[in-house]
Coordinates of C-alpha atoms and ligand atoms in Angstrom, one line a residue:
M1 CA 142.9 130.3 45.1
Q2 CA 146.3 130.6 46.8
V3 CA 149.4 128.8 45.4
V4 CA 152.2 128.0 47.8
T5 CA 155.5 126.2 47.2
G6 CA 157.9 124.0 49.2
K7 CA 160.1 120.9 48.8
S8 CA 158.2 117.8 47.6
V9 CA 158.7 114.6 49.5
L10 CA 156.9 112.4 47.0
N11 CA 155.7 112.6 43.4
G12 CA 152.0 112.4 43.9
I13 CA 148.7 114.2 44.3
A14 CA 146.7 114.6 47.5
V15 CA 143.3 116.3 47.8
G16 CA 141.5 117.1 51.0
K17 CA 140.5 119.4 53.7
I18 CA 143.2 121.1 55.8
K19 CA 143.6 120.3 59.5
V20 CA 146.0 122.7 61.2
Y21 CA 148.0 120.6 63.7
K22 CA 149.5 122.2 66.8
A23 CA 152.4 120.5 68.6
P24 CA 152.0 120.1 72.3
K25 CA 153.4 123.1 74.3
F26 CA 155.0 122.5 77.7
E27 CA 155.1 125.3 80.3
I28 CA 158.1 124.6 82.4
S29 CA 159.3 127.1 85.0
E30 CA 162.8 127.3 86.5
K31 CA 161.6 126.1 89.9
T32 CA 164.0 124.7 92.4
V33 CA 163.3 122.0 95.0
D34 CA 164.6 121.5 98.5
D35 CA 167.2 118.8 99.4
A36 CA 164.6 116.4 100.7
Q37 CA 162.9 116.4 97.3
V38 CA 166.0 115.7 95.2
E39 CA 165.7 112.0 95.5
M40 CA 162.1 112.1 94.5
E41 CA 162.8 114.2 91.4
L42 CA 165.6 111.7 90.4
G43 CA 163.1 108.9 90.8
R44 CA 160.5 110.8 88.8
F45 CA 162.9 111.3 85.9
E46 CA 164.0 107.7 86.0
A47 CA 160.4 106.4 85.9
A48 CA 159.5 108.9 83.0
R49 CA 162.6 107.9 81.1
L50 CA 161.8 104.2 81.3
A51 CA 158.2 104.9 80.3
A52 CA 159.4 106.9 77.3
I53 CA 161.6 104.0 76.3
D54 CA 158.5 101.7 76.4
Q55 CA 156.6 104.2 74.3
Q56 CA 159.4 104.3 71.7
N57 CA 159.4 100.5 71.5
E58 CA 155.6 100.6 71.0
L59 CA 155.9 103.3 68.3
H60 CA 158.6 101.1 66.6
D61 CA 156.2 98.2 66.4
R62 CA 153.4 100.4 65.1
A63 CA 155.7 101.9 62.5
V64 CA 156.9 98.5 61.3
E65 CA 153.3 97.7 60.4
S66 CA 152.5 101.0 58.7
A67 CA 155.9 101.9 57.1
G68 CA 158.2 98.9 57.3
E69 CA 161.2 97.9 59.3
E70 CA 163.7 100.4 57.9
S71 CA 161.5 103.4 58.6
A72 CA 160.7 102.1 62.1
E73 CA 164.3 101.9 63.0
I74 CA 164.3 105.6 64.1
F75 CA 162.3 104.6 67.2
S76 CA 164.9 102.0 68.2
V77 CA 167.4 104.8 67.9
H78 CA 165.2 107.0 70.1
A79 CA 165.1 104.3 72.7
M80 CA 168.9 104.0 72.6
L81 CA 169.3 107.8 72.9
L82 CA 167.1 107.7 76.0
D83 CA 169.6 105.3 77.4
D84 CA 172.6 107.5 76.5
E85 CA 174.7 107.7 79.6
D86 CA 175.9 111.3 79.0
L87 CA 172.4 112.6 78.5
V88 CA 171.0 110.7 81.5
D89 CA 174.0 112.0 83.7
A90 CA 173.4 115.5 82.5
V91 CA 169.8 115.4 83.7
N92 CA 170.6 113.8 87.0
E93 CA 173.4 116.4 87.6
I94 CA 171.0 119.3 87.0
I95 CA 168.5 117.7 89.5
S96 CA 171.1 116.8 92.2
E97 CA 173.5 119.8 91.9
E98 CA 171.3 122.6 90.8
K99 CA 168.2 121.3 92.7
H100 CA 165.9 121.7 89.7
T101 CA 162.7 119.8 89.0
A102 CA 162.9 116.7 86.7
E103 CA 160.9 118.7 84.1
Y104 CA 163.4 121.6 84.1
A105 CA 166.4 119.3 84.1
V106 CA 165.1 117.3 81.1
K107 CA 164.3 120.4 79.1
T108 CA 167.7 122.0 79.8
A109 CA 169.8 118.9 79.2
F110 CA 167.9 117.7 76.1
D111 CA 167.8 121.2 74.6
N112 CA 171.5 121.5 75.0
Q113 CA 172.1 118.2 73.2
A114 CA 169.7 119.2 70.4
K115 CA 171.7 122.4 70.0
V116 CA 174.9 120.5 69.7
F117 CA 173.4 118.4 66.9
A118 CA 171.8 121.5 65.2
E119 CA 175.2 123.2 64.9
M120 CA 177.0 120.2 63.3
E121 CA 178.2 120.5 59.8
D122 CA 177.0 117.1 58.7
A123 CA 173.4 117.3 57.4
Y124 CA 172.6 113.9 58.8
F125 CA 173.6 114.9 62.4
R126 CA 171.8 118.2 62.1
A127 CA 168.6 116.4 61.3
R128 CA 169.1 114.3 64.5
S129 CA 168.5 117.5 66.5
A130 CA 164.7 117.0 65.9
D131 CA 165.0 113.5 67.2
I132 CA 166.4 114.7 70.5
I133 CA 163.5 117.2 70.8
D134 CA 161.1 114.4 70.0
I135 CA 162.3 112.2 72.9
E136 CA 162.5 115.3 75.1
N137 CA 158.7 115.7 74.5
A138 CA 158.1 112.1 75.2
V139 CA 159.8 112.3 78.6
L140 CA 158.1 115.6 79.4
G141 CA 154.7 114.2 78.3
V142 CA 155.1 111.4 80.9
L143 CA 156.3 113.8 83.6
L144 CA 153.4 116.2 83.0
G145 CA 150.8 113.5 82.4
M146 CA 150.0 114.9 79.0
D147 CA 148.5 112.8 76.2
L148 CA 150.6 113.3 73.1
G149 CA 148.2 111.2 71.1
S150 CA 146.5 112.3 67.9
K151 CA 145.3 115.9 67.5
Q152 CA 144.3 115.4 63.9
G153 CA 140.5 115.5 64.3
G154 CA 138.0 112.8 63.2
E155 CA 137.9 113.3 59.4
P156 CA 140.4 112.5 56.7
A157 CA 142.6 115.5 56.2
I158 CA 145.8 117.0 55.0
L159 CA 147.8 118.1 58.0
V160 CA 149.4 121.5 58.1
A161 CA 152.0 122.0 60.8
D162 CA 155.1 124.0 61.7
D163 CA 156.9 120.7 62.0
L164 CA 156.1 117.1 62.7
A165 CA 158.4 114.9 64.8
P166 CA 158.8 111.3 63.7
S167 CA 156.8 110.2 66.8
E168 CA 154.0 112.6 65.9
T169 CA 153.9 111.3 62.3
V170 CA 153.7 107.7 63.3
R171 CA 151.1 108.4 66.0
L172 CA 148.8 109.9 63.4
D173 CA 145.9 107.7 62.3
K174 CA 146.9 106.8 58.7
S175 CA 143.4 106.1 57.7
L176 CA 142.7 109.8 58.3
L177 CA 145.9 111.1 56.8
L178 CA 145.9 112.3 53.1
G179 CA 149.0 114.3 53.0
M180 CA 151.2 116.8 54.9
I181 CA 152.5 120.3 54.6
T182 CA 155.1 121.6 57.0
K183 CA 157.0 124.8 57.4
E184 CA 160.2 123.2 58.6
G185 CA 161.7 119.8 58.0
S186 CA 164.3 118.6 55.5
L187 CA 163.8 116.1 52.7
N188 CA 166.2 113.9 54.7
S189 CA 164.3 114.1 57.9
H190 CA 162.7 111.0 59.2
T191 CA 159.3 112.5 59.0
A192 CA 159.9 113.0 55.2
I193 CA 161.2 109.4 55.0
L194 CA 158.1 108.1 56.8
A195 CA 155.8 110.1 54.6
R196 CA 157.5 108.7 51.5
S197 CA 157.3 105.2 52.7
M198 CA 153.7 105.6 53.6
N199 CA 153.2 107.0 50.1
L200 CA 151.9 110.3 51.3
P201 CA 152.4 113.4 49.1
A202 CA 153.9 116.0 51.4
L203 CA 155.6 119.4 51.1
V204 CA 158.3 120.5 53.6
Q205 CA 159.8 123.9 53.9
C206 CA 156.6 125.7 52.9
Q207 CA 157.1 129.1 54.4
E208 CA 153.6 130.4 53.7
I209 CA 151.6 128.1 56.0
S210 CA 148.8 129.8 57.9
D211 CA 146.4 128.9 60.8
D212 CA 143.6 130.5 58.7
W213 CA 143.8 127.5 56.3
D214 CA 142.0 125.3 58.8
G215 CA 139.0 123.6 57.1
H216 CA 139.8 124.9 53.6
E217 CA 140.3 122.6 50.6
V218 CA 143.9 122.0 49.4
I219 CA 145.5 120.0 46.6
I220 CA 149.2 119.0 47.0
D221 CA 150.9 118.7 43.7
G222 CA 154.0 116.7 44.6
Y223 CA 155.2 116.7 41.0
N224 CA 155.6 120.5 41.0
A225 CA 156.4 120.9 44.7
C226 CA 153.4 123.2 45.3
A227 CA 150.0 123.2 46.9
Y228 CA 146.7 125.0 45.9
I229 CA 144.5 126.3 48.7
D230 CA 140.9 126.6 47.6
P231 CA 141.7 125.3 44.0
N232 CA 139.5 126.3 41.1
D233 CA 137.4 123.7 39.3
D234 CA 139.6 123.3 36.2
L235 CA 142.7 122.7 38.3
R236 CA 140.8 120.2 40.6
K237 CA 139.6 118.3 37.5
N238 CA 143.1 118.0 36.0
L239 CA 144.9 117.1 39.2
L240 CA 142.2 114.5 40.1
A241 CA 142.7 112.9 36.7
R242 CA 146.4 112.7 37.4
K243 CA 145.7 111.2 40.8
I244 CA 143.6 108.4 39.3
E245 CA 146.5 107.6 37.0
D246 CA 148.8 107.5 40.0
D247 CA 146.5 105.2 41.9
K248 CA 146.5 102.8 39.0
Q249 CA 150.3 102.8 38.9
R250 CA 150.5 102.1 42.6
A251 CA 148.3 99.0 42.3
L252 CA 150.7 97.8 39.6
L253 CA 153.6 98.3 41.9
Q254 CA 152.2 96.1 44.7
E255 CA 151.6 93.2 42.3
L256 CA 155.2 93.1 41.0
K257 CA 157.2 93.6 44.1
G258 CA 159.6 90.7 44.9
R259 CA 159.5 89.3 41.3
T260 CA 162.5 89.0 39.0
N261 CA 163.1 90.9 35.8
T262 CA 162.9 87.7 33.7
T263 CA 161.5 87.4 30.2
I264 CA 159.2 84.6 29.2
D265 CA 162.1 82.7 27.7
G266 CA 164.2 83.0 30.9
T267 CA 166.5 86.0 30.1
K268 CA 167.3 87.9 33.2
I269 CA 168.4 91.5 33.4
N270 CA 169.1 94.0 36.1
V271 CA 166.7 96.8 36.7
Y272 CA 168.3 99.5 38.8
A273 CA 167.2 103.0 39.9
N274 CA 168.6 106.5 39.2
I275 CA 168.9 108.7 42.3
G276 CA 170.1 112.2 43.3
G277 CA 171.2 111.5 46.8
P278 CA 170.5 109.6 50.0
S279 CA 167.0 111.1 50.3
D280 CA 166.0 108.8 47.4
I281 CA 167.0 105.6 49.1
E282 CA 163.5 104.9 50.4
A283 CA 162.2 105.2 46.8
V284 CA 164.7 102.7 45.6
K285 CA 163.5 100.2 48.3
L286 CA 159.9 101.1 47.9
N287 CA 160.0 100.3 44.2
D288 CA 162.1 97.2 44.7
A289 CA 165.0 98.3 42.4
G290 CA 167.9 95.8 42.3
G291 CA 170.4 98.5 43.0
V292 CA 171.4 102.0 42.0
G293 CA 172.6 102.4 38.4
L294 CA 173.2 106.1 38.6
F295 CA 173.7 108.2 41.7
R296 CA 174.1 111.7 40.3
S297 CA 176.6 112.9 42.8
E298 CA 176.5 116.4 41.6
F299 CA 173.3 116.9 43.5
V300 CA 175.4 116.6 46.7
Y301 CA 177.4 119.6 45.2
L302 CA 174.3 121.5 44.0
N303 CA 172.7 121.2 47.5
S304 CA 175.5 123.0 49.1
S305 CA 176.7 126.6 49.1
T306 CA 180.3 125.6 49.4
A307 CA 182.2 122.6 47.9
P308 CA 181.2 119.6 50.0
T309 CA 184.1 118.3 52.1
E310 CA 185.4 114.8 52.0
E311 CA 183.6 114.1 55.3
Q312 CA 180.2 115.4 54.0
Q313 CA 180.5 113.4 50.8
F314 CA 181.7 110.3 52.6
A315 CA 178.6 110.6 54.9
A316 CA 176.2 110.9 51.9
Y317 CA 177.8 108.0 49.9
K318 CA 178.2 105.8 53.0
E319 CA 174.5 106.3 53.8
A320 CA 173.4 105.1 50.4
V321 CA 175.7 102.1 50.1
E322 CA 175.1 101.0 53.7
A323 CA 171.4 101.3 53.4
L324 CA 171.2 99.3 50.2
A325 CA 174.0 96.7 50.8
P326 CA 174.6 94.2 49.3
K327 CA 172.9 95.8 46.3
L328 CA 175.3 97.6 43.9
V329 CA 175.3 101.4 44.1
I330 CA 177.0 103.1 41.1
I331 CA 178.1 106.6 42.0
R332 CA 178.9 108.9 39.1
T333 CA 181.6 111.4 39.8
C334 CA 180.7 115.0 39.8
D335 CA 179.0 116.0 36.5
I336 CA 178.9 119.8 37.2
G337 CA 178.9 122.4 34.4
A338 CA 176.6 122.9 31.4
D339 CA 173.1 123.1 32.9
K340 CA 174.3 122.3 36.4
Q341 CA 176.1 125.4 37.8
V342 CA 177.3 126.2 41.3
D343 CA 178.7 129.6 42.3
Y344 CA 181.6 128.3 44.3
M345 CA 183.1 126.6 41.3
N346 CA 183.6 130.0 39.6
L347 CA 183.0 128.6 36.1
D348 CA 183.2 131.1 33.3
R349 CA 180.2 131.7 31.0
E350 CA 180.7 129.8 27.8
E351 CA 179.4 130.0 24.3
N352 CA 178.7 126.3 24.1
P353 CA 178.4 125.0 27.7
A354 CA 177.2 121.5 26.7
L355 CA 180.4 121.2 24.7
G356 CA 182.4 123.0 27.3
Y357 CA 184.3 122.8 30.5
R358 CA 182.2 120.2 32.4
A359 CA 182.2 116.9 34.3
I360 CA 185.4 114.9 34.0
R361 CA 187.1 117.9 32.2
I362 CA 186.7 119.9 35.4
C363 CA 187.8 117.0 37.6
L364 CA 190.9 116.3 35.5
T365 CA 192.1 119.9 35.7
R366 CA 191.1 120.5 39.3
R367 CA 192.8 117.5 40.8
D368 CA 192.4 118.3 44.5
F369 CA 188.6 118.8 43.9
F370 CA 188.5 115.4 42.2
K371 CA 190.6 113.7 44.8
T372 CA 188.3 114.8 47.6
Q373 CA 185.4 113.0 45.9
L374 CA 187.4 109.9 45.0
R375 CA 188.7 109.6 48.6
A376 CA 185.2 109.9 49.9
L377 CA 184.0 107.2 47.5
L378 CA 186.8 104.7 48.3
R379 CA 186.1 105.1 52.0
A380 CA 182.3 104.7 51.5
A381 CA 183.0 101.5 49.5
A382 CA 184.1 99.8 52.7
Y383 CA 180.5 99.9 53.8
G384 CA 178.7 98.2 50.9
N385 CA 178.8 97.4 47.2
L386 CA 180.0 100.6 45.5
A387 CA 181.0 101.3 41.9
I388 CA 182.5 104.5 40.5
M389 CA 181.5 105.8 37.1
F390 CA 183.2 108.6 35.2
P391 CA 181.0 110.9 33.0
M392 CA 181.7 112.5 29.6
I393 CA 184.7 110.3 28.8
I394 CA 186.0 110.7 25.2
S395 CA 189.2 108.7 25.2
A396 CA 191.1 105.8 26.7
A397 CA 193.8 108.3 27.8
E398 CA 191.2 110.1 29.9
L399 CA 190.0 106.9 31.5
N400 CA 193.6 105.9 32.3
E401 CA 194.2 109.2 33.9
C402 CA 191.1 108.9 36.1
R403 CA 192.2 105.4 37.1
K404 CA 195.7 106.7 38.0
I405 CA 194.3 109.4 40.2
L406 CA 192.0 106.8 41.8
D407 CA 195.0 104.6 42.5
I408 CA 196.9 107.5 44.1
C409 CA 193.8 108.2 46.3
R410 CA 193.6 104.5 47.4
N411 CA 197.3 104.4 48.2
D412 CA 197.1 107.7 50.2
L413 CA 194.2 106.4 52.2
I414 CA 195.8 103.1 53.0
S415 CA 199.0 104.8 54.1
E416 CA 196.9 107.1 56.3
G417 CA 195.4 104.0 57.9
K418 CA 191.9 104.6 56.5
K419 CA 189.5 101.8 55.7
V420 CA 188.8 101.6 51.9
G421 CA 186.7 99.1 49.9
D422 CA 187.0 97.5 46.5
V423 CA 185.1 99.1 43.7
Q424 CA 184.0 98.3 40.2
V425 CA 185.1 101.1 37.8
G426 CA 182.9 102.1 34.8
I427 CA 182.2 104.9 32.5
M428 CA 179.2 106.6 31.1
V429 CA 179.1 106.2 27.3
E430 CA 177.5 109.5 26.4
T431 CA 179.7 110.9 23.7
P432 CA 180.0 109.7 20.2
A433 CA 183.8 109.5 20.8
A434 CA 183.2 106.9 23.6
V435 CA 181.0 104.9 21.2
F436 CA 183.7 104.8 18.5
C437 CA 186.5 104.0 21.1
A438 CA 184.4 101.5 23.0
D439 CA 186.8 98.7 22.3
E440 CA 189.8 100.5 23.8
L441 CA 187.7 101.8 26.7
A442 CA 186.3 98.4 27.5
E443 CA 189.8 97.1 28.0
N444 CA 190.2 99.3 31.0
C445 CA 186.9 99.2 32.9
D446 CA 184.4 96.9 34.4
F447 CA 181.2 98.2 32.8
F448 CA 179.6 100.7 30.5
S449 CA 176.5 102.7 31.3
I450 CA 175.0 104.5 28.3
G451 CA 173.9 108.0 28.9
T452 CA 171.3 108.4 26.2
N453 CA 170.4 111.9 27.2
D454 CA 173.7 113.4 26.3
L455 CA 174.5 110.7 23.7
T456 CA 171.3 111.8 21.7
Q457 CA 172.2 115.5 22.0
Y458 CA 175.7 114.9 20.8
I459 CA 174.9 112.4 18.0
C460 CA 172.0 114.5 16.7
A461 CA 173.6 117.9 17.5
I462 CA 170.4 118.9 19.3
D463 CA 170.8 120.9 22.5
R464 CA 168.8 118.9 25.1
Q465 CA 168.0 122.2 26.9
N466 CA 166.4 124.0 24.0
A467 CA 162.7 123.5 23.9
K468 CA 162.5 125.0 20.4
L469 CA 164.4 122.0 19.0
E470 CA 161.8 119.5 20.2
P471 CA 160.2 119.1 16.8
F472 CA 163.6 118.0 15.4
A473 CA 164.4 115.7 18.2
D474 CA 163.8 112.0 17.6
T475 CA 164.6 110.0 20.7
H476 CA 164.4 106.8 18.7
H477 CA 166.8 108.2 16.0
P478 CA 168.4 105.2 14.2
A479 CA 171.9 106.6 14.8
V480 CA 171.3 106.6 18.5
L481 CA 170.0 103.0 18.5
R482 CA 172.9 101.9 16.4
A483 CA 175.3 103.6 18.8
I484 CA 173.7 101.7 21.7
R485 CA 174.1 98.4 19.8
M486 CA 177.7 99.1 18.9
T487 CA 178.5 99.9 22.6
V488 CA 176.8 96.7 23.8
E489 CA 178.7 94.6 21.2
A490 CA 182.1 96.2 22.1
G491 CA 181.5 95.8 25.8
H492 CA 180.6 92.1 25.4
R493 CA 183.6 91.5 23.1
H494 CA 185.7 92.4 26.1
G495 CA 183.6 90.6 28.7
I496 CA 182.1 93.6 30.5
W497 CA 178.5 94.4 31.2
V498 CA 176.6 97.2 29.6
G499 CA 173.6 99.1 30.8
I500 CA 171.6 102.2 30.0
C501 CA 171.0 105.0 32.6
G502 CA 169.7 107.7 30.3
E503 CA 165.9 108.4 30.1
L504 CA 165.6 106.1 27.1
G505 CA 166.1 103.1 29.4
A506 CA 162.6 103.6 30.8
D507 CA 161.0 103.9 27.3
L508 CA 158.9 100.7 27.3
S509 CA 158.5 100.8 23.5
L510 CA 162.3 100.1 23.2
T511 CA 162.7 97.5 26.0
E512 CA 162.4 94.6 23.7
S513 CA 164.9 96.1 21.2
F514 CA 167.3 96.7 24.1
L515 CA 167.0 93.1 25.3
R516 CA 167.6 91.8 21.8
M517 CA 170.7 93.9 21.6
G518 CA 171.9 92.1 24.8
I519 CA 171.7 95.0 27.2
D520 CA 172.5 93.7 30.8
E521 CA 171.0 96.5 32.9
L522 CA 168.5 99.3 32.7
S523 CA 168.6 102.1 35.3
V524 CA 165.5 104.2 35.5
N525 CA 163.7 106.6 37.7
P526 CA 162.5 104.6 40.8
T527 CA 158.9 104.9 39.9
S528 CA 159.6 103.3 36.5
V529 CA 161.2 100.2 38.0
L530 CA 158.1 98.2 38.3
P531 CA 156.4 99.2 35.1
L532 CA 159.7 98.2 33.4
R533 CA 159.7 94.8 35.2
K534 CA 156.2 94.2 34.0
K535 CA 157.2 94.9 30.4
I536 CA 160.3 92.7 30.6
R537 CA 158.2 89.8 32.0
S538 CA 155.9 90.1 29.0
I539 CA 158.7 89.7 26.4
D540 CA 159.6 86.4 24.7
L541 CA 162.9 86.6 23.0
S542 CA 162.6 83.1 21.5
K543 CA 160.0 84.5 19.1
P544 CA 160.7 87.0 16.3
Q545 CA 160.1 90.6 17.3
E546 CA 156.8 92.0 16.2
Q547 CA 157.3 95.1 14.0
Ligands
PEP1 C1 172.7 111.0 30.3 O1 173.4 111.9 29.8 O2 172.0 110.2 29.7 C2 172.8 110.9 31.8 C3 172.2 109.8 32.4 O3 173.3 111.8 32.5 P1 172.6 113.3 32.8 O4 171.2 113.2 32.3 O5 172.8 113.5 34.2 O6 173.5 114.2 32.0
MG2 MG1 175.0 113.0 30.8

């Protein structure tokens, strides 16, 4: 048995035989043509370009059926790129001025464009480089009369490939596709997005892939971002049991999509999703969450080797709010420190990191760092429905200070002529101090979101990172439940809404208690949205709670 690792596109298990998939290879020489042939080459390129546009439109329609409108959009973008004047001019120029064949001109001009994208700082644009190569292959396929159709073989299989372009992914016969493992590809790539929306467990950035795997059995364990080649019997048995559980959950998901989160007696609450970045947007949609209750923005920082710039952050936040508009997206400001460390912040080692220099404490002392994020958030707010949430707040003075800095950023942006949007401003209630000061805090914000993970650790004085303390940890500790109730009551006294975004929000054994406390929103892992909806729909608040 061989174990390999990568980045997991979807939490799920896939079992099957491996089919090693090879991308089409085009042999293109640097041949020139004589003057008389130039017109013909220009005509060949134009015909191939139009045929490739038709193909992209066809792929779009096919993807709408298999993966939904959002995921299919990439093929409309491809069709638009094939109409891009600069790109078309560049090819025509190489044919008419350098007297090259249509094939050579396409390869040169498209490769150049792909390189420009590949060198861009913005991860989104970098990922578009693969799209240019994809449409280049489409045009070359037409010019060379090559069938780019399926090379996946006739049996259900897990595909292993260096990379899969979106068009290759969508051309694959879904009934024969069990999962994918690729050497390249980012979690943000459209192939990953397509895999996610097709519910296919997949690993990207798996360096160890090998042609020798062809025909061998593999299990992809998306939960642990690894794959087992030729797994042993025990492992197969365990992972298959997990897969059966997953399949049951999936059936449940389908049944509840599009329904409201309403109890039998008619009480409605919001069920939102917790995400780590734009790559989770598909999961939010797929699980029919009403919005995002916690976007942990520090993952944008953790995924970077230097502090992300205003533009990089703006791109990430804008992508999320725009994709989910008009749904609310609550973005928590950077909660770095404690267990989330990045080298470029140069944070000192501390005796008690959980009680240390973290989150808002860093932001309030490194103002320029904080302002960069607030500016990006205010700009992104112009593209959808965005709320800003401050973590680890312990006093009204801290919240006031955050709001002052936010106002300064807004005024600066306006005087620079930049577009900004309106935002709701809220805080995480995750410290005992915030619970006890909830009345003062509620006077100066639009909502509370209770962070039960930290709140439990601070109320019970139990380090959430220390596995040795698990026997002492009681997630249903009465003190924590009382703190939640106090927070809801204080929030409601001041007319603001109160939610929970810590893990406890997904604990179905507490849902009824939370609803009876008057909680307005629960924000949970995307895969917990529909099970939670099912639970809410089974509760009748007009009857006494069963003990
Ligand atoms: C929490 O503390 O409950 C929370 C949601 O934040 P995190 O888990 O990111 O600290
Ligand atoms: Mg927290």
